[in-house]
mmCIF file of C-alpha atoms and ligand atoms in Angstrom:
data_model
loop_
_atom_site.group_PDB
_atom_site.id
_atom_site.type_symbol
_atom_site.label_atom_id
_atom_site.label_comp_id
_atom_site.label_asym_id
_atom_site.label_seq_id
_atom_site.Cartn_x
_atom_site.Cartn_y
_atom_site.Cartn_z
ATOM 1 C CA UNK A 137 -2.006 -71.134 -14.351
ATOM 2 C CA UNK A 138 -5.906 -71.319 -15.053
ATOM 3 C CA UNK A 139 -7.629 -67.707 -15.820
ATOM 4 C CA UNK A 140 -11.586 -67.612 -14.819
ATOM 5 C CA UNK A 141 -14.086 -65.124 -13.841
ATOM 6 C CA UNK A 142 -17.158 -65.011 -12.174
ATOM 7 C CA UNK A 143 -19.155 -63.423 -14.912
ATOM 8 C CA UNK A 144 -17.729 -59.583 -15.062
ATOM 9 C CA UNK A 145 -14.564 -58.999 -16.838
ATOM 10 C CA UNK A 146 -14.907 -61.930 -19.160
ATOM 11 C CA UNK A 147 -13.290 -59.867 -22.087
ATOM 12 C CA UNK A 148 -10.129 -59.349 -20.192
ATOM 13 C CA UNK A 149 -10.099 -62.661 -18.667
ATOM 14 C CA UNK A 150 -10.084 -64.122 -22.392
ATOM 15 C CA UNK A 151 -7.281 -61.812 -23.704
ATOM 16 C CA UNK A 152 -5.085 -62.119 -20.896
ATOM 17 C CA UNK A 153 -5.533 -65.722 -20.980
ATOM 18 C CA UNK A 154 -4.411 -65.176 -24.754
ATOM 19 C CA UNK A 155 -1.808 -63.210 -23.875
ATOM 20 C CA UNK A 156 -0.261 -65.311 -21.621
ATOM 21 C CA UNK A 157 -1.079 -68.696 -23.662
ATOM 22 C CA UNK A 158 -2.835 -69.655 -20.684
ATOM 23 C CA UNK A 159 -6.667 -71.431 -20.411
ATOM 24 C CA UNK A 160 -9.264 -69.249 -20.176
ATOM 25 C CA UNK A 161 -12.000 -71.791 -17.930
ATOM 26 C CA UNK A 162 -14.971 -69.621 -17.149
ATOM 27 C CA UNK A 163 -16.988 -70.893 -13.582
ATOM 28 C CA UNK A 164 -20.377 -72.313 -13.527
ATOM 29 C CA UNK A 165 -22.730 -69.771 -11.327
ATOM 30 C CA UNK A 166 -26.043 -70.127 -10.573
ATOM 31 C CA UNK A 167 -29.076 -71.048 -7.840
ATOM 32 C CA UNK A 168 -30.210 -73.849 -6.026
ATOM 33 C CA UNK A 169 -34.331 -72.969 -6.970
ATOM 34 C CA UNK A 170 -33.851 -71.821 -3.260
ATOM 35 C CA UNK A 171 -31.645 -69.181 -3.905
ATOM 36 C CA UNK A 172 -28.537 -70.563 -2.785
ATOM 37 C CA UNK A 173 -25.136 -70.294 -4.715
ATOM 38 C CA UNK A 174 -24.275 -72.605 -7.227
ATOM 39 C CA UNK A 175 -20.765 -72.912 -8.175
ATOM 40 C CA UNK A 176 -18.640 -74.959 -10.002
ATOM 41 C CA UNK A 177 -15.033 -75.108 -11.626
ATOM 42 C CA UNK A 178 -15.208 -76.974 -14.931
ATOM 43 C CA UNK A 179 -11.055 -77.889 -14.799
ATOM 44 C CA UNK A 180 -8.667 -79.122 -12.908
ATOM 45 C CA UNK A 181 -7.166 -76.633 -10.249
ATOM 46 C CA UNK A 182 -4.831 -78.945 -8.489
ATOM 47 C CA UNK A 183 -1.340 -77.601 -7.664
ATOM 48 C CA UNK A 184 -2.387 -74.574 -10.309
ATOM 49 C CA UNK A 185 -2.611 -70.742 -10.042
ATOM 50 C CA UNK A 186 -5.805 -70.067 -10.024
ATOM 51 C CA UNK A 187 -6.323 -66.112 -11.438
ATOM 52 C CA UNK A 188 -9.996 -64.662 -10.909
ATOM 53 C CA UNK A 189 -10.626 -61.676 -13.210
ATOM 54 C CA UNK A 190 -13.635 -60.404 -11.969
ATOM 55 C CA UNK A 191 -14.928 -56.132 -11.571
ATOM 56 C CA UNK A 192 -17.233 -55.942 -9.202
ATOM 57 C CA UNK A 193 -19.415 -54.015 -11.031
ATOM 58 C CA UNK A 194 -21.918 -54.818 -12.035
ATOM 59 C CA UNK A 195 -23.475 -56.495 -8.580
ATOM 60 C CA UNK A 196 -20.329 -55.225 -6.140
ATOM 61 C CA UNK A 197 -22.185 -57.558 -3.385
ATOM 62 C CA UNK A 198 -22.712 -60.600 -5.435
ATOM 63 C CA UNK A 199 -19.091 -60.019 -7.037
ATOM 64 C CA UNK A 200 -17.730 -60.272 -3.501
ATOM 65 C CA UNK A 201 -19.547 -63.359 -2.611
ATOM 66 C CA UNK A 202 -18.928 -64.758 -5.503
ATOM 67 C CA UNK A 203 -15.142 -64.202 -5.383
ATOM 68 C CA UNK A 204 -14.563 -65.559 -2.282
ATOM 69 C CA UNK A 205 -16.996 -69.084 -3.174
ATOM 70 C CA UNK A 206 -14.864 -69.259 -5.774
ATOM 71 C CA UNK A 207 -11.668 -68.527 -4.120
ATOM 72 C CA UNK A 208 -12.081 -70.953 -0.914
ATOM 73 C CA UNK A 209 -13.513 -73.555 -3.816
ATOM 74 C CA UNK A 210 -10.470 -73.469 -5.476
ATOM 75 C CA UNK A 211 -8.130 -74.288 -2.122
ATOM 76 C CA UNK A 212 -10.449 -76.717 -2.019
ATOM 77 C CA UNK A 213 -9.545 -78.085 -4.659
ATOM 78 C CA UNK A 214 -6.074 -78.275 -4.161
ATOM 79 C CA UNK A 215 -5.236 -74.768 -5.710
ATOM 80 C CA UNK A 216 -1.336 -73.901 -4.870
ATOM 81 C CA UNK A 217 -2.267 -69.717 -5.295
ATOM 82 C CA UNK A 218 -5.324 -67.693 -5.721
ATOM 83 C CA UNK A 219 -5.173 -64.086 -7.137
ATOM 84 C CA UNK A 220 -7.771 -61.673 -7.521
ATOM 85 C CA UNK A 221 -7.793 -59.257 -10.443
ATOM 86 C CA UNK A 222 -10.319 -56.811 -9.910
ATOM 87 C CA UNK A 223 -9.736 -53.439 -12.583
ATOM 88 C CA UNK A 224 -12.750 -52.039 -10.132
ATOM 89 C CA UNK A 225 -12.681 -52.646 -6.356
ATOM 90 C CA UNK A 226 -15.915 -51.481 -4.761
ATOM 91 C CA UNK A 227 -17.087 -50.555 -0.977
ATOM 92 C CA UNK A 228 -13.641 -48.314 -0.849
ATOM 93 C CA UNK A 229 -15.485 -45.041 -0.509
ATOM 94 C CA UNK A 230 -17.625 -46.077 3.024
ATOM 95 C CA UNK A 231 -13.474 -46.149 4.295
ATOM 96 C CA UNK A 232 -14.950 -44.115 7.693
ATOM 97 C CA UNK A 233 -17.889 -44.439 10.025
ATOM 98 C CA UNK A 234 -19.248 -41.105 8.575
ATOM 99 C CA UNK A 235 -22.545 -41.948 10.996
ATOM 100 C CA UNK A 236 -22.735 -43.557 13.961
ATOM 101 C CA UNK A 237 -23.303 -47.335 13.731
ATOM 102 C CA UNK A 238 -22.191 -47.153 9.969
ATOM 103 C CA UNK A 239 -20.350 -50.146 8.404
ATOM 104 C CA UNK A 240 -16.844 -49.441 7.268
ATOM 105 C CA UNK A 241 -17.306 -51.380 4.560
ATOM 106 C CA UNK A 242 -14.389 -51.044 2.888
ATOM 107 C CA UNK A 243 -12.523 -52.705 6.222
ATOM 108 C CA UNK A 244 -14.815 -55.552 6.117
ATOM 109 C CA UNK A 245 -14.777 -56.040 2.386
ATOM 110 C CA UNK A 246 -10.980 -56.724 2.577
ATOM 111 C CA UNK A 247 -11.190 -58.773 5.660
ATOM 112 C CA UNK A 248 -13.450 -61.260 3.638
ATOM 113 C CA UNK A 249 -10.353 -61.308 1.040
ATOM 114 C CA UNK A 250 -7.591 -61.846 3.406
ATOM 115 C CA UNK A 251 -9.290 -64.562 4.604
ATOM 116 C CA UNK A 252 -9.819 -66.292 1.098
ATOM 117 C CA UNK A 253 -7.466 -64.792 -1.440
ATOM 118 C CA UNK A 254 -3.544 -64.620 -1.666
ATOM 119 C CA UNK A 255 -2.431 -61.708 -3.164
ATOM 120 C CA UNK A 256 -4.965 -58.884 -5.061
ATOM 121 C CA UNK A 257 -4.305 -57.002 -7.883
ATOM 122 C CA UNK A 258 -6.621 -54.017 -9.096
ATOM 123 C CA UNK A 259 -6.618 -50.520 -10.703
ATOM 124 C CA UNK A 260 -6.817 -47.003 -9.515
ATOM 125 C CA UNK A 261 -8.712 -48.097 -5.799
ATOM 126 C CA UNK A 262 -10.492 -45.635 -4.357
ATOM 127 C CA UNK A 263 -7.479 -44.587 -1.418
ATOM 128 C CA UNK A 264 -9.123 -41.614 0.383
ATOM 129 C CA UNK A 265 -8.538 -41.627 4.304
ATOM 130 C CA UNK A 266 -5.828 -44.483 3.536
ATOM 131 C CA UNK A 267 -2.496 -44.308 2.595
ATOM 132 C CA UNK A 268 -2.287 -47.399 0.914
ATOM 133 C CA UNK A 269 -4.122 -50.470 0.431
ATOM 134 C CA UNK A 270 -1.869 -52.140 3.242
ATOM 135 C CA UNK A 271 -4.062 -50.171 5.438
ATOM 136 C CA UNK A 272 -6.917 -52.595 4.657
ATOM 137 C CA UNK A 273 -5.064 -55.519 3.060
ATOM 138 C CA UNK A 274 -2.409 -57.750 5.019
ATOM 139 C CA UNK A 275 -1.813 -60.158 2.120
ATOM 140 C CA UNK A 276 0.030 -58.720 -0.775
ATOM 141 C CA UNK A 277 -2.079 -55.979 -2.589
ATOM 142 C CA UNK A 278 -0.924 -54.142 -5.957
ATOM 143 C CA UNK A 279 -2.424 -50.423 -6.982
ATOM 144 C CA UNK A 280 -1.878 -50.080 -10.817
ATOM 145 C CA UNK A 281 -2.934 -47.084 -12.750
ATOM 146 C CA UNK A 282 -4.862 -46.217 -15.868
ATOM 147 C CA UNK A 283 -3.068 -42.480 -16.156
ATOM 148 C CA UNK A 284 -0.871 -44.063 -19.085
ATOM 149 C CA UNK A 285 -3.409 -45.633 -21.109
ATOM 150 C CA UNK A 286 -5.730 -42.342 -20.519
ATOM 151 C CA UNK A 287 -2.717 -39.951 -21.100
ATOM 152 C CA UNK A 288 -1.922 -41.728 -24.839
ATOM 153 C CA UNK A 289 -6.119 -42.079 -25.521
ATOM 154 C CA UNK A 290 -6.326 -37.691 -24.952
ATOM 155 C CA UNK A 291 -2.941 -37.945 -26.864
ATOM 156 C CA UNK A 292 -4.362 -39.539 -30.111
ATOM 157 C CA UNK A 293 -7.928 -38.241 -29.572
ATOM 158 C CA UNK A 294 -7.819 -34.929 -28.303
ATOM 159 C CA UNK A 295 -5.831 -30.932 -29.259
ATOM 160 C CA UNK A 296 -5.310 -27.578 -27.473
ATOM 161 C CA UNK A 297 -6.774 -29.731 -24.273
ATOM 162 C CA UNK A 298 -6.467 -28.466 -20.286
ATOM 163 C CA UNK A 299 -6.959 -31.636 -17.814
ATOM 164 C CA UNK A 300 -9.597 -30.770 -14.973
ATOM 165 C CA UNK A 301 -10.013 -32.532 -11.805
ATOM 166 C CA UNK A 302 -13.366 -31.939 -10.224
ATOM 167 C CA UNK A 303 -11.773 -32.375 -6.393
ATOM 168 C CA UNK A 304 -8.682 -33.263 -4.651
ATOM 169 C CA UNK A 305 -8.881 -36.686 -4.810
ATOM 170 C CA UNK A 306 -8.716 -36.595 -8.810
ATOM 171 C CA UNK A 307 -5.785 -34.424 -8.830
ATOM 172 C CA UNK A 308 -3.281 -37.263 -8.709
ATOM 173 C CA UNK A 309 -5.354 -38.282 -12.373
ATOM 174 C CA UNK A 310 -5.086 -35.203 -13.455
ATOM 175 C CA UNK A 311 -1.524 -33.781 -12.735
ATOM 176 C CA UNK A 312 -0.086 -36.711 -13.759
ATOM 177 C CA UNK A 313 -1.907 -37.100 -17.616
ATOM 178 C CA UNK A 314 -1.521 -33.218 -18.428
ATOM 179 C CA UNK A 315 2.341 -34.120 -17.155
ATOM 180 C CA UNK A 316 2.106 -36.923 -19.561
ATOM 181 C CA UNK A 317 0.541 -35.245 -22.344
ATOM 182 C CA UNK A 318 2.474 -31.484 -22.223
ATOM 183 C CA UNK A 319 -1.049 -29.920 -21.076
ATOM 184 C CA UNK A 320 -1.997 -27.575 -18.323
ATOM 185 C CA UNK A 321 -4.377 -28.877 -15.041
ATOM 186 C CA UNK A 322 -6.574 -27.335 -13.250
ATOM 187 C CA UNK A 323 -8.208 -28.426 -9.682
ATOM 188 C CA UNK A 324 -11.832 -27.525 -8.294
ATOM 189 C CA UNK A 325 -13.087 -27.648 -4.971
ATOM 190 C CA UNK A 326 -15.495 -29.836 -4.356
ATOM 191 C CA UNK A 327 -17.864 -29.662 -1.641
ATOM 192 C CA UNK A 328 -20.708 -32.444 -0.979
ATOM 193 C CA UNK A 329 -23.532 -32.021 0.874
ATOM 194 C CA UNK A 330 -24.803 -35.184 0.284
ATOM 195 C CA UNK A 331 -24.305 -38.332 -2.256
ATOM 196 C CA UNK A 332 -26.309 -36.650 -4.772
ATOM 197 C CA UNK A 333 -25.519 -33.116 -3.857
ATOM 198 C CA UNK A 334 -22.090 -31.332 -4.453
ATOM 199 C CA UNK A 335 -20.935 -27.832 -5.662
ATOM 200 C CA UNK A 336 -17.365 -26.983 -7.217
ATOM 201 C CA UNK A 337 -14.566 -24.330 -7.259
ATOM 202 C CA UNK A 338 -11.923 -23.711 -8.774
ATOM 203 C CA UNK A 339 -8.579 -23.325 -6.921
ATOM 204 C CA UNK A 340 -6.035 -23.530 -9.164
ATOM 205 C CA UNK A 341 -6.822 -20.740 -11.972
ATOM 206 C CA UNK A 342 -5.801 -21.627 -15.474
ATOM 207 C CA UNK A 343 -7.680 -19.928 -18.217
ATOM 208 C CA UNK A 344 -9.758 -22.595 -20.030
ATOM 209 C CA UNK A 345 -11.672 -20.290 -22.723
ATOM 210 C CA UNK A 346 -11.478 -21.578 -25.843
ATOM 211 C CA UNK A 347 -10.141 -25.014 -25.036
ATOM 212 C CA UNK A 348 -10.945 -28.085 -24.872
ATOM 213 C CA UNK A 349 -11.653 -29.326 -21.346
ATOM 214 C CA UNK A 350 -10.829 -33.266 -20.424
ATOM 215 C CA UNK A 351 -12.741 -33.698 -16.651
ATOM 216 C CA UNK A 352 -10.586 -36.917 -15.509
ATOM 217 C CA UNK A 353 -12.100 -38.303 -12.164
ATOM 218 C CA UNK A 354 -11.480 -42.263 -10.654
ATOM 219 C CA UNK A 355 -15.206 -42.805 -10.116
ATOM 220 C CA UNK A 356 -18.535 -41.551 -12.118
ATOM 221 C CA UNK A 357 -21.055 -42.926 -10.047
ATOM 222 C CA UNK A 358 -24.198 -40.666 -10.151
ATOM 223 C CA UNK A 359 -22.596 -38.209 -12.243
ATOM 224 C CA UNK A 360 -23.102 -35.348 -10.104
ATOM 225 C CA UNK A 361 -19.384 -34.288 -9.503
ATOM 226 C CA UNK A 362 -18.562 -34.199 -13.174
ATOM 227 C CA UNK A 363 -21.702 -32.144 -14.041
ATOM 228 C CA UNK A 364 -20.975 -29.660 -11.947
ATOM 229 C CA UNK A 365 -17.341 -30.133 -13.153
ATOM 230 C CA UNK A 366 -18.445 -29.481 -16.173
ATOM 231 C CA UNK A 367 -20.997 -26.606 -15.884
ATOM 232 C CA UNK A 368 -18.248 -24.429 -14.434
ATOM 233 C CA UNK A 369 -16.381 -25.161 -17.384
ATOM 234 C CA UNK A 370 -19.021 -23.978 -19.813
ATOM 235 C CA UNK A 371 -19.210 -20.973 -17.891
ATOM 236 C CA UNK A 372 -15.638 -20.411 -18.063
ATOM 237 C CA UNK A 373 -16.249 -20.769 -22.044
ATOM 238 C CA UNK A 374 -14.397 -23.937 -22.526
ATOM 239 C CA UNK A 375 -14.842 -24.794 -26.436
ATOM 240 C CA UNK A 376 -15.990 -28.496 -25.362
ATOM 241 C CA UNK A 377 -16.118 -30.962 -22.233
ATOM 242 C CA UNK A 378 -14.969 -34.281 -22.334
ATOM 243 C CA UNK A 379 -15.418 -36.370 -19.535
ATOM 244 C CA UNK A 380 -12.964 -39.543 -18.173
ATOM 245 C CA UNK A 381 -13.749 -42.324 -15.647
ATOM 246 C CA UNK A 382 -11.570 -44.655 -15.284
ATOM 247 C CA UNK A 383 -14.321 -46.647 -13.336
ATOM 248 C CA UNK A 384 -18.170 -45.610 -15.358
ATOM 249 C CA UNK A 385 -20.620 -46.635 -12.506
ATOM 250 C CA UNK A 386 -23.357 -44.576 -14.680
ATOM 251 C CA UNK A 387 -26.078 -45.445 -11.400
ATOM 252 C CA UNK A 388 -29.460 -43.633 -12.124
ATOM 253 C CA UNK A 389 -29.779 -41.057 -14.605
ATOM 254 C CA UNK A 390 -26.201 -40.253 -14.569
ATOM 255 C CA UNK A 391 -25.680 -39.905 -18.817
ATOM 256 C CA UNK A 392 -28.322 -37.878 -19.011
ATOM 257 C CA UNK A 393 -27.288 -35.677 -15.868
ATOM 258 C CA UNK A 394 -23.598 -35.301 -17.417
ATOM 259 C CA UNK A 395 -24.772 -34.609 -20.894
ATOM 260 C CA UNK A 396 -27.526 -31.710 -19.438
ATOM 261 C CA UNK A 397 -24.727 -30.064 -17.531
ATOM 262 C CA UNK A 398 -22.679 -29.958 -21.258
ATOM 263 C CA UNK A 399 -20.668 -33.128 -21.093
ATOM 264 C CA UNK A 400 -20.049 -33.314 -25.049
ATOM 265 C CA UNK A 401 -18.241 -36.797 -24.854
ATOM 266 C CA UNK A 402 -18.027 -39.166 -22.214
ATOM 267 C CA UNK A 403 -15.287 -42.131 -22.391
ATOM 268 C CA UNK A 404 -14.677 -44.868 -19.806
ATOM 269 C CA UNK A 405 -11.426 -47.347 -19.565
ATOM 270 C CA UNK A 406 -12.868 -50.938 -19.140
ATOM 271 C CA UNK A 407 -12.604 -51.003 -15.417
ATOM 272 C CA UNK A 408 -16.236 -51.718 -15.705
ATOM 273 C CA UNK A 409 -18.127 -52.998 -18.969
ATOM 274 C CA UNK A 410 -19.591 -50.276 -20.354
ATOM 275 C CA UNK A 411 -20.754 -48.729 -23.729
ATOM 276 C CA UNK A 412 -18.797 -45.702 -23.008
ATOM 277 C CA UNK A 413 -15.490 -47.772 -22.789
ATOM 278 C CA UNK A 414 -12.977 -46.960 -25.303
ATOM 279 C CA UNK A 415 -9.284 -47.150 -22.963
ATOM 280 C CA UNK A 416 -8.345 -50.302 -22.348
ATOM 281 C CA UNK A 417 -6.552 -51.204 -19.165
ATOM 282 C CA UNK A 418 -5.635 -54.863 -20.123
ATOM 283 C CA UNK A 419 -1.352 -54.018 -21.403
ATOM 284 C CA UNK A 420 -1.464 -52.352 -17.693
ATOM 285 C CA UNK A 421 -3.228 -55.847 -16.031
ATOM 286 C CA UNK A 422 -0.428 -58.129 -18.352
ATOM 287 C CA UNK A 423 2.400 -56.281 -17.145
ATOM 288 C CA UNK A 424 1.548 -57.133 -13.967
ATOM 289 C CA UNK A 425 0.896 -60.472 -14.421
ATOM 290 C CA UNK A 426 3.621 -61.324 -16.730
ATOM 291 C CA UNK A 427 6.240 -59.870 -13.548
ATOM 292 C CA UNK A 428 5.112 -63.624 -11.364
ATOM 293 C CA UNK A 429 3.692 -66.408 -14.015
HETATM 294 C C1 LIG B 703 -15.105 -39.291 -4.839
HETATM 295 O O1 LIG B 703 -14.335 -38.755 -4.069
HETATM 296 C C2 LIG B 703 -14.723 -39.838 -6.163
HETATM 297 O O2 LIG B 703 -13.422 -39.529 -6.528
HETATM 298 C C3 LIG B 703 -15.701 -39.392 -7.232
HETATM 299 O O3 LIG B 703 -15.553 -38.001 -7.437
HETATM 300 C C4 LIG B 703 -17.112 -39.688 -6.819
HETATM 301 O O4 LIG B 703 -17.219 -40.999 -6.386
HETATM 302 C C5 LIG B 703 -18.052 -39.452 -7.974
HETATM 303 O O5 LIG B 703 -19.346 -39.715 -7.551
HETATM 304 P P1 LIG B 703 -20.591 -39.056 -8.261
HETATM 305 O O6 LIG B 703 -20.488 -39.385 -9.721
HETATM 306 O O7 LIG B 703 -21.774 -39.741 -7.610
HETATM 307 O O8 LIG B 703 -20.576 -37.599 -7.990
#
């Protein structure tokens, strides 16, 4: 088994190459003075696994192209098994033609893979409209979770703490921690107007005055849906707000947005490189791939 990345994830790559006493060969990537791709494998891939650990974040479009150069490269090359490990999969939100003539992006993203890739593994997707990732994916595709690596992190870190999702969606997060950590969760409503426009409410009353609010969400992207999270948490007199991604996009001024609306702490797993990562999803990634060396 050889362990590489295209440039993201590198820290991950290297300990579960560690982990697994396995080499850690990074790729060669860079541009003809034209522009073109550049890439290169600097060991031997014949009859090998070949593991890509690669987020595609930073760069989710270059990621992807990247991936599958690399990918078809290594078939090339004689490669018995490809397998993607991305902690962060992008394009899964556009999973609908919300306008007409819209990419589904998310459909054509995992077309690309099925064509190039043999089996994906990644953490916390974005499933919305799906059920599963079969939906998208037909070769084998595995959904792993951050929850238990979040759950022990508000565990060690945190007391007197209620879990908040700021929608739906983030419910499964959040049910399942404050399960995990003897806490109480609470649910808003979100509704969005547009991608940088939402407003919350909350549906499932718990009182929060006085505590210590965790916001847990899959994605913080602009920041808006956790600010608003977290001004209706102020105003409910929460003692502090915490805020959780498991994937920290952080696109425009979303730091300062989250800290304005009273955000006290922000952590992120490392889903995506980040200064606000302090979980670490790697045990979750080696138990995975420790199952089929
Ligand atoms: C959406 O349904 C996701 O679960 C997140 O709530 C959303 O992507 C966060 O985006 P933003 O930070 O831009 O509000």
């Amino acid at each position: 088994m050889i362990i590489t990345s295209c440039g993201n994830s590198i820290d991950i790559a290297k300990e579960i190459a560690k982990k697994l006493k396995k080499k850690f060969s990074p790729l060669t990537i860079s541009s003809f003075p034209d522009g073109d791709i550049y890439l290169r494998f600097n060991t031997d891939v014949k009859n090998k696994k070949v593991v890509i650990v690669q987020s595609f974040q930073p760069n989710s479009d270059m990621s992807l192209f990247d991936i599958i150069f690399a990918a078809e490269t290594a078939k090339d090359l004689g490669a018995k098994k490809v397998v993607l490990v991305a902690p962060y999969l992008a394009y899964m939100r556009q999973d609908k033609r919300f306008n007409s003539g819209e990419a589904i992006s998310s459909r054509i993203m995992a077309k690309l893979l099925n064509n190039s890739i043999d089996k994906i593994i990644t953490i916390d997707p974005h499933i919305h409209r799906y059920k599963s990732l079969k939906d998208i994916f037909t070769i084998s595709a595995v959904k792993l979770t951050a929850n238990p690596v979040i759950a022990e992190f508000i565990k060690k870190k945190m007391k007197d703490v209620v879990i908040m999702g700021p929608d739906w969606e983030s419910y499964q997060w959040a049910e399942v921690i404050a399960k995990q950590i003897g806490a109480e969760a609470t649910v808003l409503k979100k509704t969005r107007f547009s991608s940088r426009h939402v407003t919350e409410k909350m549906i499932k009353p718990v009182s929060i005055e006085g505590k210590n609010v965790v916001i847990v969400d899959d994605i913080i992207s602009t920041g808006h849906t956790i600010a608003e999270a977290a001004k209706k948490a102020k105003k409910m007199k929460a003692k502090s707000v915490t805020a959780i991604g498991v994937h920290g996009l952080f696109v425009e001024n979303a730091i300062d947005k989250l800290k304005k609306a009273g955000v006290d702490r922000i952590f992120t797993t490392n889903c995506i490189e980040h200064p606000t990562n302090k979980i670490d999803i790697t045990p979750i990634l080696l138990k995975e791939l420790k199952k089929n060396q």
